[in-house]
Amino acid sequence: MRIDLVSLFPEFVAQLAGHGVVGRAQERGLLSLHGWNPRDHAEGNYRRVDDRPFGGGPGMVMLIDPLRAALQAARAADPRPVATIYLSPQGRPLTQAKVRELAARERLLLLCGRYEGVDERLVAAEVDEEVSIGDYVLSGGELAAAVVVDAVARLQEGALSDAESAAQDSFEDGLLDCPHYTRPVEHALGAVPEVLLSGNHAQIARWRRQQALGRTWARRPDLLDEAGLSPADRRLLEAYKAETG
Ligand code: 9WO
């Protein structure tokens, strides 16, 4: 997969590329990242990329032309078609289902805004999808783009170790994770739940499933509605509720 980013801070792309799963995916040739700076496509001595907003108000708006030229250069760098995605708080929420959809594509072109945003005419003409990673405002789209790149890189075949893949699978069912424990068994902060020491793998799997269901019910009931619980899951959850009150 190839991901192009249009950003005033393309060094930020290099940051991402060097570490962890994204770095490994790149080393293995599963993913390539390319940064494009609209300033390199700006005219004049000052290479302006922004200007004051019509209608007044604080801050600056990104100019159409440098962004458009950077997007066009990015598209032309590879013959395969590409969807242009603008990261903004006005976008559709990013979910794991959306991540799976994006990860299956051959290319992505991520547009990162700065200041108060980009001229709306550029969004209308050049952007296919607007995506939000959550209901908060950042200083720019770059961190949101990093989230998309990381989530999508993990899903490239061969990017994860076996252990990481297993952990991924456990989230794919739409529930929150169960709690985890390691040594020591007895600690001033408490003991490890007995069942995890029992060696009874069926019972351990049942307990973990019940914890995942219970925590999702307590913390994110919205996810539970979508999870499609089996009758056995419902019984486990009822037992959890009865225990916790
Ligand atoms: C800044 C600002 C300052 C004064 C008055 C209004 C204002 N709005 C903004 C603003 O929304 N700036 C954005 C910064 C413009 C687009 C790029 N930026 C951004 C993207 N911030 N947060 C995101 C983002 C992207 C995806 N998911 C969550 C947040």
Coordinates of N, CA and C and ligand atoms in Angstrom, one line a residue:
M1 N 0.8 -1.2 0.0 CA 0.0 0.0 0.0 C 0.9 1.3 0.0
R2 N 0.4 2.3 -0.7 CA 1.1 3.5 -0.8 C 0.2 4.6 -0.1
I3 N 0.8 5.4 0.8 CA 0.1 6.5 1.4 C 0.9 7.8 1.1
D4 N 0.2 8.8 0.5 CA 0.8 10.1 0.3 C 0.1 11.1 1.3
L5 N 0.9 12.0 1.9 CA 0.4 13.0 2.8 C 0.7 14.3 2.3
V6 N -0.2 15.2 2.2 CA 0.0 16.6 1.9 C -0.1 17.4 3.2
S7 N 1.0 18.0 3.6 CA 1.2 18.6 4.9 C 2.2 19.7 4.9
L8 N 2.0 20.8 5.6 CA 3.1 21.8 5.8 C 4.2 21.3 6.6
F9 N 4.1 20.2 7.3 CA 5.1 19.6 8.1 C 5.4 18.2 7.7
P10 N 6.0 18.0 6.5 CA 6.2 16.6 6.0 C 7.2 15.8 6.8
E11 N 8.1 16.5 7.6 CA 9.1 15.8 8.4 C 8.4 14.9 9.4
F12 N 7.2 15.4 9.7 CA 6.3 14.6 10.6 C 6.1 13.2 10.0
V13 N 6.0 13.1 8.7 CA 5.8 11.8 8.1 C 7.0 10.9 8.4
A14 N 8.2 11.4 8.2 CA 9.4 10.7 8.5 C 9.5 10.1 9.9
Q15 N 9.0 10.9 10.8 CA 8.9 10.5 12.3 C 8.2 9.2 12.4
L16 N 7.0 9.2 11.8 CA 6.1 8.0 11.8 C 6.8 6.8 11.3
A17 N 7.5 7.0 10.2 CA 8.1 5.9 9.4 C 9.1 5.1 10.1
G18 N 9.8 5.8 11.1 CA 10.9 5.2 11.7 C 10.7 4.2 12.8
H19 N 9.4 4.1 13.3 CA 9.2 3.3 14.5 C 8.1 2.3 14.4
G20 N 8.3 1.3 15.3 CA 7.2 0.3 15.5 C 6.6 -0.4 14.3
V21 N 5.3 -0.7 14.4 CA 4.7 -1.4 13.4 C 4.8 -0.7 12.0
V22 N 4.6 0.6 12.0 CA 4.6 1.3 10.7 C 6.0 1.2 10.1
G23 N 7.1 1.4 10.9 CA 8.5 1.2 10.5 C 8.7 -0.1 9.9
R24 N 8.2 -1.1 10.6 CA 8.4 -2.5 10.2 C 7.7 -2.8 8.9
A25 N 6.5 -2.3 8.8 CA 5.7 -2.5 7.5 C 6.4 -1.9 6.3
Q26 N 7.1 -0.7 6.6 CA 7.8 -0.1 5.5 C 9.1 -0.9 5.1
E27 N 9.8 -1.3 6.2 CA 11.0 -2.1 5.9 C 10.7 -3.4 5.1
R28 N 9.5 -4.0 5.4 CA 9.1 -5.2 4.7 C 8.5 -4.9 3.4
G29 N 8.4 -3.7 3.0 CA 7.8 -3.3 1.7 C 6.3 -3.4 1.6
L30 N 5.6 -3.5 2.7 CA 4.2 -3.6 2.8 C 3.5 -2.2 2.6
L31 N 4.3 -1.2 2.9 CA 3.7 0.2 3.0 C 4.8 1.2 2.6
S32 N 4.4 2.2 1.8 CA 5.4 3.3 1.6 C 4.6 4.6 1.8
L33 N 5.4 5.5 2.5 CA 4.8 6.8 2.9 C 5.6 7.9 2.1
H34 N 4.8 8.9 1.6 CA 5.4 10.0 0.9 C 4.8 11.3 1.3
G35 N 5.6 12.3 1.6 CA 5.2 13.6 2.0 C 5.2 14.6 0.9
W36 N 4.3 15.5 0.9 CA 4.2 16.6 -0.1 C 3.9 17.9 0.6
N37 N 4.8 18.9 0.4 CA 4.6 20.1 1.1 C 4.0 21.2 0.2
P38 N 2.8 21.7 0.5 CA 2.2 22.7 -0.3 C 3.1 24.0 -0.5
R39 N 4.0 24.2 0.5 CA 4.9 25.4 0.3 C 5.8 25.2 -0.9
D40 N 6.2 24.0 -1.2 CA 7.0 23.7 -2.4 C 6.2 24.0 -3.7
H41 N 4.9 24.2 -3.6 CA 4.1 24.5 -4.8 C 3.5 25.9 -4.7
A42 N 4.0 26.7 -3.8 CA 3.5 28.1 -3.6 C 4.3 29.0 -4.5
E43 N 3.7 30.1 -4.9 CA 4.4 31.1 -5.8 C 5.0 32.2 -5.0
G44 N 6.0 32.9 -5.7 CA 6.5 34.2 -5.2 C 7.6 34.0 -4.1
N45 N 8.2 35.1 -3.8 CA 9.3 35.1 -2.8 C 8.9 34.6 -1.5
Y46 N 7.6 34.9 -1.1 CA 7.2 34.6 0.3 C 6.6 33.2 0.3
R47 N 6.3 32.6 -0.8 CA 5.7 31.2 -0.8 C 4.5 31.1 0.1
R48 N 3.6 32.0 -0.1 CA 2.4 32.0 0.8 C 1.6 30.8 0.6
V49 N 1.1 30.2 1.8 CA 0.2 29.1 1.7 C -1.1 29.4 2.4
D50 N -1.2 30.6 3.0 CA -2.4 31.0 3.7 C -2.8 32.5 3.5
D51 N -4.0 32.8 3.9 CA -4.4 34.2 3.7 C -5.6 34.4 4.7
R52 N -6.0 35.7 4.8 CA -7.0 36.1 5.8 C -8.4 35.6 5.4
P53 N -9.2 35.2 6.3 CA -10.6 34.7 6.0 C -11.5 35.8 5.5
F54 N -12.2 35.6 4.4 CA -13.3 36.5 4.0 C -14.4 36.5 5.2
G55 N -14.9 37.6 5.4 CA -15.9 37.7 6.5 C -15.3 38.1 7.8
G56 N -14.0 38.1 7.8 CA -13.3 38.5 9.1 C -13.1 37.4 10.1
G57 N -12.6 37.7 11.2 CA -12.4 36.7 12.3 C -10.9 36.4 12.4
P58 N -10.6 35.7 13.5 CA -9.2 35.4 13.8 C -8.6 34.3 12.8
G59 N -7.3 34.3 12.8 CA -6.6 33.2 12.1 C -6.5 33.3 10.6
M60 N -6.0 32.3 10.0 CA -5.8 32.2 8.6 C -6.4 31.0 7.9
V61 N -6.6 31.1 6.6 CA -7.2 29.9 5.9 C -6.2 29.5 4.8
M62 N -6.1 28.2 4.6 CA -5.1 27.7 3.6 C -5.6 28.0 2.2
L63 N -4.7 28.5 1.4 CA -5.0 28.9 0.0 C -5.2 27.7 -0.9
I64 N -6.1 27.8 -1.9 CA -6.5 26.7 -2.7 C -5.3 26.2 -3.6
D65 N -4.6 27.1 -4.2 CA -3.7 26.7 -5.3 C -2.4 25.9 -4.8
P66 N -1.7 26.3 -3.8 CA -0.6 25.4 -3.3 C -1.1 24.0 -2.9
L67 N -2.2 23.9 -2.3 CA -2.7 22.6 -1.9 C -3.1 21.8 -3.1
R68 N -3.7 22.5 -4.0 CA -4.2 21.7 -5.2 C -3.0 21.2 -6.0
A69 N -2.0 22.0 -6.1 CA -0.8 21.6 -6.9 C -0.1 20.4 -6.1
A70 N 0.0 20.5 -4.8 CA 0.6 19.4 -4.1 C -0.2 18.1 -4.2
L71 N -1.6 18.2 -4.2 CA -2.4 17.0 -4.3 C -2.2 16.4 -5.7
Q72 N -2.1 17.3 -6.7 CA -2.0 16.8 -8.1 C -0.6 16.2 -8.3
A73 N 0.4 16.7 -7.7 CA 1.8 16.1 -7.8 C 1.8 14.7 -7.1
A74 N 1.1 14.6 -5.9 CA 1.0 13.4 -5.2 C 0.3 12.3 -6.1
R75 N -0.8 12.7 -6.6 CA -1.6 11.8 -7.5 C -0.8 11.3 -8.6
A76 N -0.1 12.2 -9.3 CA 0.7 11.9 -10.5 C 1.9 11.0 -10.2
A77 N 2.3 10.9 -9.0 CA 3.5 10.1 -8.6 C 3.3 8.6 -8.7
D78 N 2.0 8.2 -8.9 CA 1.7 6.7 -9.0 C 0.5 6.6 -9.9
P79 N 0.5 5.7 -10.9 CA -0.6 5.6 -11.8 C -1.9 5.1 -11.2
R80 N -1.9 4.5 -10.1 CA -3.1 3.9 -9.5 C -4.1 5.0 -9.0
P81 N -5.4 4.8 -9.1 CA -6.3 5.8 -8.6 C -6.3 5.8 -7.1
V82 N -6.6 7.0 -6.6 CA -6.5 7.3 -5.2 C -7.6 8.1 -4.7
A83 N -8.2 7.8 -3.5 CA -9.2 8.6 -2.8 C -8.4 9.7 -2.0
T84 N -8.9 10.9 -2.0 CA -8.3 12.0 -1.2 C -9.2 12.2 0.0
I85 N -8.5 12.1 1.2 CA -9.2 12.1 2.5 C -8.7 13.3 3.3
Y86 N -9.6 14.1 3.7 CA -9.3 15.3 4.5 C -9.6 15.0 6.0
L87 N -8.6 15.2 6.8 CA -8.7 14.9 8.3 C -9.3 16.2 8.9
S88 N -10.5 16.1 9.4 CA -11.0 17.3 10.1 C -12.1 16.9 11.1
P89 N -12.3 17.7 12.1 CA -13.4 17.4 13.1 C -14.8 17.3 12.5
Q90 N -14.9 17.8 11.2 CA -16.2 17.8 10.6 C -16.5 16.5 9.8
G91 N -15.4 15.6 9.9 CA -15.5 14.3 9.1 C -16.4 13.2 9.7
R92 N -16.6 12.2 9.0 CA -17.2 11.0 9.5 C -16.3 10.3 10.5
P93 N -16.8 9.7 11.6 CA -15.9 9.1 12.6 C -15.1 7.9 12.0
L94 N -13.9 7.9 12.4 CA -13.0 6.7 12.1 C -13.4 5.6 13.1
T95 N -13.7 4.4 12.5 CA -14.0 3.3 13.3 C -13.1 2.1 12.8
Q96 N -13.0 1.0 13.5 CA -12.2 -0.1 13.1 C -12.8 -0.6 11.7
A97 N -14.1 -0.5 11.5 CA -14.7 -1.0 10.2 C -14.2 -0.1 9.1
K98 N -14.1 1.3 9.4 CA -13.6 2.2 8.4 C -12.1 1.9 8.1
V99 N -11.4 1.6 9.2 CA -9.9 1.3 9.1 C -9.7 0.1 8.1
R100 N -10.6 -0.9 8.3 CA -10.5 -2.1 7.5 C -10.7 -1.7 6.0
E101 N -11.7 -0.9 5.8 CA -12.0 -0.5 4.4 C -10.9 0.3 3.8
L102 N -10.3 1.2 4.6 CA -9.1 2.0 4.0 C -7.9 1.1 3.8
A103 N -7.7 0.1 4.7 CA -6.5 -0.7 4.6 C -6.5 -1.6 3.4
A104 N -7.8 -1.9 2.9 CA -7.9 -2.7 1.7 C -7.6 -2.0 0.4
R105 N -7.4 -0.7 0.4 CA -7.1 0.0 -0.8 C -5.6 0.0 -1.1
E106 N -5.3 0.2 -2.4 CA -3.9 0.2 -2.8 C -3.2 1.5 -2.5
R107 N -4.0 2.6 -2.5 CA -3.4 3.9 -2.2 C -4.3 4.8 -1.3
L108 N -3.8 5.7 -0.6 CA -4.5 6.7 0.1 C -3.8 8.1 -0.1
L109 N -4.5 9.1 -0.1 CA -4.0 10.5 -0.2 C -4.6 11.3 1.0
L110 N -3.8 11.6 2.0 CA -4.3 12.2 3.2 C -3.9 13.7 3.2
L111 N -4.9 14.5 3.3 CA -4.8 16.0 3.3 C -4.8 16.5 4.8
C112 N -3.7 17.1 5.2 CA -3.6 17.7 6.6 C -3.8 19.2 6.5
G113 N -4.8 19.7 7.2 CA -4.9 21.2 7.3 C -4.2 21.8 8.4
R114 N -4.0 23.1 8.4 CA -3.4 23.8 9.5 C -4.2 25.1 9.7
Y115 N -3.9 25.9 10.6 CA -4.6 27.2 10.9 C -6.0 26.9 11.2
E116 N -6.9 27.7 10.5 CA -8.4 27.5 10.7 C -9.0 26.5 9.8
G117 N -8.1 26.0 8.9 CA -8.6 25.0 7.9 C -8.3 25.5 6.5
V118 N -8.9 24.7 5.5 CA -8.6 25.0 4.1 C -9.8 25.6 3.5
D119 N -9.6 26.4 2.4 CA -10.7 27.0 1.6 C -11.7 25.9 1.2
E120 N -13.0 26.1 1.6 CA -14.0 25.1 1.4 C -14.2 24.7 -0.1
R121 N -13.8 25.6 -1.0 CA -13.9 25.2 -2.5 C -12.9 24.1 -2.8
L122 N -11.8 24.1 -2.1 CA -10.8 23.0 -2.3 C -11.4 21.7 -1.8
V123 N -12.0 21.7 -0.7 CA -12.7 20.5 -0.1 C -13.7 20.0 -1.1
A124 N -14.6 20.9 -1.6 CA -15.7 20.5 -2.5 C -15.1 19.9 -3.8
A125 N -14.0 20.4 -4.3 CA -13.6 20.0 -5.6 C -12.6 18.8 -5.6
E126 N -11.8 18.7 -4.5 CA -10.7 17.8 -4.5 C -10.8 16.7 -3.5
V127 N -11.7 16.8 -2.5 CA -11.7 15.8 -1.4 C -12.9 14.8 -1.6
D128 N -12.5 13.5 -1.5 CA -13.6 12.5 -1.7 C -14.2 12.2 -0.3
E129 N -13.5 12.2 0.8 CA -14.0 11.8 2.1 C -13.4 12.7 3.1
E130 N -14.2 13.1 4.1 CA -13.7 13.8 5.3 C -13.8 12.9 6.5
V131 N -12.7 12.7 7.2 CA -12.7 11.7 8.3 C -12.2 12.4 9.6
S132 N -12.9 12.1 10.7 CA -12.6 12.6 12.0 C -12.1 11.4 12.9
I133 N -11.1 11.7 13.7 CA -10.6 10.6 14.6 C -11.3 10.8 16.0
G134 N -12.1 11.9 16.2 CA -12.7 12.1 17.5 C -13.2 13.5 17.6
D135 N -14.0 13.7 18.6 CA -14.6 15.0 18.8 C -13.7 16.0 19.7
Y136 N -12.6 16.4 19.1 CA -11.7 17.4 19.7 C -11.0 18.1 18.6
V137 N -10.4 19.3 18.9 CA -9.7 20.0 17.9 C -8.2 19.9 18.2
L138 N -7.5 19.7 17.2 CA -6.0 19.6 17.2 C -5.4 20.9 16.6
S139 N -4.1 21.0 16.5 CA -3.5 22.1 15.9 C -3.4 21.9 14.4
G140 N -3.7 20.7 13.9 CA -3.6 20.4 12.5 C -4.0 19.0 12.3
G141 N -4.1 18.6 11.0 CA -4.5 17.3 10.7 C -3.5 16.2 10.8
E142 N -2.2 16.6 11.1 CA -1.1 15.6 11.0 C -1.2 14.5 12.0
L143 N -1.6 14.8 13.3 CA -1.7 13.8 14.3 C -2.8 12.8 13.9
A144 N -3.9 13.4 13.4 CA -5.0 12.5 12.9 C -4.6 11.6 11.8
A145 N -3.8 12.2 10.8 CA -3.2 11.4 9.7 C -2.3 10.2 10.3
A146 N -1.6 10.5 11.3 CA -0.7 9.5 11.9 C -1.5 8.4 12.5
V147 N -2.7 8.7 13.1 CA -3.6 7.7 13.6 C -4.1 6.8 12.5
V148 N -4.5 7.4 11.4 CA -4.9 6.6 10.2 C -3.8 5.7 9.7
V149 N -2.6 6.3 9.5 CA -1.5 5.5 9.0 C -1.2 4.3 9.9
D150 N -1.1 4.6 11.2 CA -0.8 3.5 12.1 C -1.9 2.4 12.1
A151 N -3.1 2.8 12.1 CA -4.2 1.8 12.2 C -4.3 1.0 10.9
V152 N -4.0 1.6 9.8 CA -4.0 1.0 8.4 C -2.8 0.1 8.2
A153 N -1.7 0.5 8.7 CA -0.4 -0.2 8.6 C -0.5 -1.6 9.3
R154 N -1.1 -1.6 10.5 CA -1.2 -2.8 11.3 C -2.0 -3.9 10.5
L155 N -2.9 -3.5 9.6 CA -3.8 -4.4 9.0 C -3.2 -4.9 7.7
Q156 N -2.0 -4.4 7.3 CA -1.3 -5.0 6.1 C -0.9 -6.4 6.4
E157 N -1.2 -7.3 5.5 CA -0.8 -8.7 5.7 C 0.7 -8.8 6.0
G158 N 1.1 -9.4 7.1 CA 2.5 -9.6 7.4 C 3.1 -8.5 8.3
A159 N 2.3 -7.4 8.7 CA 2.8 -6.3 9.4 C 3.0 -6.7 10.9
L160 N 2.1 -7.5 11.4 CA 2.1 -7.8 12.8 C 2.7 -9.2 13.1
S161 N 3.3 -9.3 14.3 CA 3.8 -10.6 14.8 C 2.5 -11.4 15.1
D162 N 2.7 -12.7 15.4 CA 1.6 -13.6 15.7 C 0.9 -13.1 17.0
A163 N 1.7 -12.7 18.0 CA 1.0 -12.2 19.2 C 0.2 -11.0 19.0
E164 N 0.7 -10.1 18.2 CA 0.0 -8.8 17.9 C -1.3 -9.1 17.1
S165 N -1.2 -10.1 16.2 CA -2.3 -10.5 15.4 C -3.4 -11.0 16.3
A166 N -3.1 -11.9 17.2 CA -4.0 -12.5 18.1 C -4.7 -11.4 18.9
A167 N -4.0 -10.4 19.4 CA -4.5 -9.3 20.2 C -5.5 -8.5 19.3
Q168 N -5.1 -8.3 18.1 CA -5.9 -7.6 17.1 C -7.3 -8.3 17.0
D169 N -7.2 -9.7 16.8 CA -8.4 -10.5 16.5 C -9.4 -10.3 17.7
S170 N -8.8 -10.2 18.9 CA -9.7 -10.1 20.0 C -10.5 -8.8 20.1
F171 N -10.0 -7.8 19.4 CA -10.7 -6.5 19.4 C -11.7 -6.5 18.2
E172 N -11.4 -7.4 17.2 CA -12.2 -7.4 16.0 C -13.7 -7.8 16.2
D173 N -14.0 -8.4 17.4 CA -15.3 -8.8 17.7 C -16.2 -7.6 18.2
G174 N -15.6 -6.4 18.3 CA -16.3 -5.2 18.7 C -16.5 -5.0 20.2
L175 N -15.7 -5.8 21.0 CA -15.8 -5.6 22.5 C -14.5 -5.0 23.0
L176 N -14.5 -4.4 24.2 CA -13.3 -4.0 24.8 C -12.5 -5.2 25.3
D177 N -11.2 -4.9 25.5 CA -10.3 -6.0 25.9 C -10.6 -6.4 27.4
C178 N -10.2 -7.6 27.8 CA -10.3 -8.1 29.1 C -9.1 -7.5 29.9
P179 N -9.1 -7.6 31.2 CA -7.9 -7.1 32.0 C -6.7 -8.1 31.9
H180 N -5.5 -7.6 32.0 CA -4.3 -8.5 31.9 C -3.5 -8.4 33.2
Y181 N -2.8 -9.5 33.6 CA -2.0 -9.5 34.8 C -0.7 -10.2 34.4
T182 N 0.4 -9.8 35.2 CA 1.7 -10.6 35.1 C 2.2 -10.7 36.5
R183 N 3.5 -11.2 36.6 CA 4.0 -11.5 38.0 C 4.2 -10.1 38.7
P184 N 4.2 -10.1 40.0 CA 4.0 -11.3 40.9 C 2.5 -11.6 41.2
V185 N 2.3 -12.8 41.6 CA 0.9 -13.3 41.9 C 0.3 -12.4 43.0
E186 N 1.1 -12.3 44.1 CA 0.7 -11.5 45.2 C 1.5 -10.1 45.2
H187 N 0.8 -9.0 45.3 CA 1.4 -7.7 45.3 C 0.7 -6.9 46.3
A188 N 1.3 -5.8 46.8 CA 0.7 -4.9 47.8 C -0.6 -4.3 47.1
L189 N -0.6 -4.2 45.8 CA -1.8 -3.6 45.1 C -2.9 -4.7 44.9
G190 N -2.6 -5.9 45.2 CA -3.7 -7.0 45.1 C -3.1 -8.2 44.5
A191 N -4.0 -9.2 44.4 CA -3.6 -10.5 43.9 C -4.2 -10.7 42.5
V192 N -3.6 -11.6 41.7 CA -4.0 -12.0 40.4 C -5.3 -12.9 40.6
P193 N -6.3 -12.7 39.8 CA -7.5 -13.5 39.9 C -7.2 -15.0 39.8
E194 N -7.7 -15.8 40.7 CA -7.4 -17.2 40.8 C -7.5 -18.0 39.5
V195 N -8.6 -17.7 38.8 CA -8.9 -18.5 37.6 C -7.7 -18.5 36.6
L196 N -7.0 -17.3 36.6 CA -5.9 -17.2 35.6 C -4.7 -18.1 36.0
L197 N -4.7 -18.6 37.2 CA -3.6 -19.5 37.7 C -4.0 -20.9 37.6
S198 N -5.3 -21.2 37.2 CA -5.8 -22.5 37.4 C -5.3 -23.5 36.3
G199 N -4.8 -23.0 35.2 CA -4.4 -23.9 34.1 C -5.6 -24.5 33.3
N200 N -6.8 -24.1 33.7 CA -8.0 -24.6 33.0 C -8.3 -23.6 31.9
H201 N -7.9 -24.0 30.7 CA -8.0 -23.0 29.6 C -9.4 -22.7 29.1
A202 N -10.3 -23.6 29.2 CA -11.7 -23.3 28.9 C -12.3 -22.3 29.9
Q203 N -12.0 -22.5 31.1 CA -12.5 -21.6 32.2 C -11.8 -20.2 32.0
I204 N -10.6 -20.2 31.7 CA -9.9 -18.9 31.5 C -10.5 -18.2 30.3
A205 N -10.7 -18.8 29.2 CA -11.3 -18.2 28.0 C -12.7 -17.7 28.4
R206 N -13.5 -18.4 29.2 CA -14.8 -18.0 29.6 C -14.7 -16.7 30.5
W207 N -13.8 -16.7 31.4 CA -13.6 -15.6 32.3 C -13.2 -14.3 31.5
R208 N -12.3 -14.5 30.6 CA -11.9 -13.4 29.8 C -13.0 -12.8 28.9
R209 N -13.8 -13.7 28.3 CA -14.9 -13.3 27.5 C -15.9 -12.5 28.4
Q210 N -16.2 -13.0 29.6 CA -17.1 -12.4 30.5 C -16.6 -11.0 31.0
Q211 N -15.3 -10.9 31.2 CA -14.7 -9.6 31.6 C -14.8 -8.6 30.4
A212 N -14.6 -9.1 29.2 CA -14.7 -8.2 28.0 C -16.2 -7.7 27.9
L213 N -17.1 -8.6 28.0 CA -18.5 -8.3 27.9 C -18.9 -7.3 29.0
G214 N -18.5 -7.6 30.3 CA -18.8 -6.8 31.4 C -18.3 -5.4 31.3
R215 N -17.0 -5.3 30.9 CA -16.4 -3.9 30.8 C -17.1 -3.1 29.7
T216 N -17.4 -3.8 28.6 CA -18.0 -3.1 27.4 C -19.4 -2.6 27.9
W217 N -20.1 -3.4 28.6 CA -21.4 -3.0 29.2 C -21.3 -1.8 30.1
A218 N -20.3 -1.8 31.0 CA -20.1 -0.8 32.0 C -19.6 0.5 31.3
R219 N -18.7 0.4 30.4 CA -18.0 1.6 29.9 C -18.4 2.1 28.5
R220 N -18.8 1.1 27.6 CA -19.2 1.5 26.3 C -20.4 0.7 25.8
P221 N -21.6 1.0 26.5 CA -22.8 0.3 26.1 C -23.1 0.5 24.6
D222 N -22.7 1.6 24.0 CA -22.9 1.8 22.6 C -22.3 0.7 21.7
L223 N -21.2 0.2 22.1 CA -20.5 -0.9 21.4 C -21.2 -2.2 21.5
L224 N -21.8 -2.4 22.7 CA -22.5 -3.7 22.9 C -23.7 -3.8 22.0
D225 N -24.4 -2.7 21.7 CA -25.5 -2.8 20.8 C -25.1 -3.3 19.4
E226 N -23.9 -3.1 19.0 CA -23.4 -3.4 17.7 C -22.8 -4.8 17.6
A227 N -22.5 -5.4 18.8 CA -21.6 -6.5 18.9 C -22.2 -7.9 18.5
G228 N -23.5 -7.9 18.5 CA -24.2 -9.2 18.1 C -23.9 -10.3 19.0
L229 N -24.4 -10.2 20.3 CA -24.0 -11.2 21.3 C -24.8 -12.5 21.1
S230 N -24.1 -13.7 21.3 CA -24.7 -15.0 21.3 C -25.5 -15.2 22.5
P231 N -26.4 -16.2 22.6 CA -27.1 -16.5 23.8 C -26.1 -16.8 25.0
A232 N -25.0 -17.5 24.7 CA -24.0 -17.8 25.7 C -23.4 -16.5 26.2
D233 N -23.1 -15.5 25.3 CA -22.6 -14.2 25.8 C -23.6 -13.5 26.7
R234 N -24.8 -13.6 26.3 CA -25.9 -12.9 27.2 C -25.9 -13.5 28.6
R235 N -25.8 -14.8 28.6 CA -25.8 -15.5 30.0 C -24.5 -15.0 30.8
L236 N -23.4 -15.0 30.1 CA -22.2 -14.6 30.8 C -22.3 -13.1 31.3
L237 N -22.9 -12.3 30.5 CA -23.1 -10.9 30.9 C -24.0 -10.7 32.0
E238 N -25.1 -11.5 32.0 CA -26.1 -11.4 33.1 C -25.5 -11.9 34.4
A239 N -24.6 -12.9 34.3 CA -23.9 -13.4 35.5 C -23.0 -12.3 36.0
Y240 N -22.3 -11.6 35.1 CA -21.4 -10.5 35.5 C -22.1 -9.4 36.2
K241 N -23.3 -9.0 35.6 CA -24.1 -7.9 36.2 C -24.6 -8.3 37.6
A242 N -25.0 -9.6 37.8 CA -25.4 -10.1 39.1 C -24.3 -10.0 40.1
E243 N -23.1 -10.3 39.7 CA -21.9 -10.3 40.6 C -21.5 -8.9 41.0
T244 N -21.5 -8.0 40.0 CA -21.0 -6.6 40.3 C -22.1 -5.7 40.8
G245 N -23.3 -6.1 40.7 CA -24.4 -5.3 41.2 C -24.8 -4.2 40.3
Ligands
9WO1 C1 -9.1 26.3 14.6 C2 -9.8 27.4 15.1 C3 -9.3 28.6 15.7 C4 -10.2 29.6 16.0 C5 -11.5 29.4 15.7 C6 -12.0 28.3 15.1 C7 -11.1 27.3 14.8 N1 -11.3 26.1 14.1 C8 -10.1 25.6 14.1 C9 -9.9 24.3 13.4 O1 -10.9 23.5 13.3 N2 -8.7 24.1 12.9 C10 -8.5 22.8 12.2 C11 -7.1 22.3 12.6 C12 -8.5 23.0 10.7 C13 -8.3 21.6 10.1 C14 -7.0 21.0 10.6 N3 -7.0 21.0 12.0 C15 -7.5 20.0 12.7 C16 -7.8 18.8 12.3 N4 -7.7 20.1 14.0 N5 -8.2 18.9 14.4 C17 -8.3 18.1 13.4 C18 -8.9 16.8 13.5 C19 -8.8 15.9 12.4 C20 -9.4 14.7 12.5 N6 -10.0 14.3 13.7 C21 -10.1 15.1 14.7 C22 -9.5 16.4 14.7

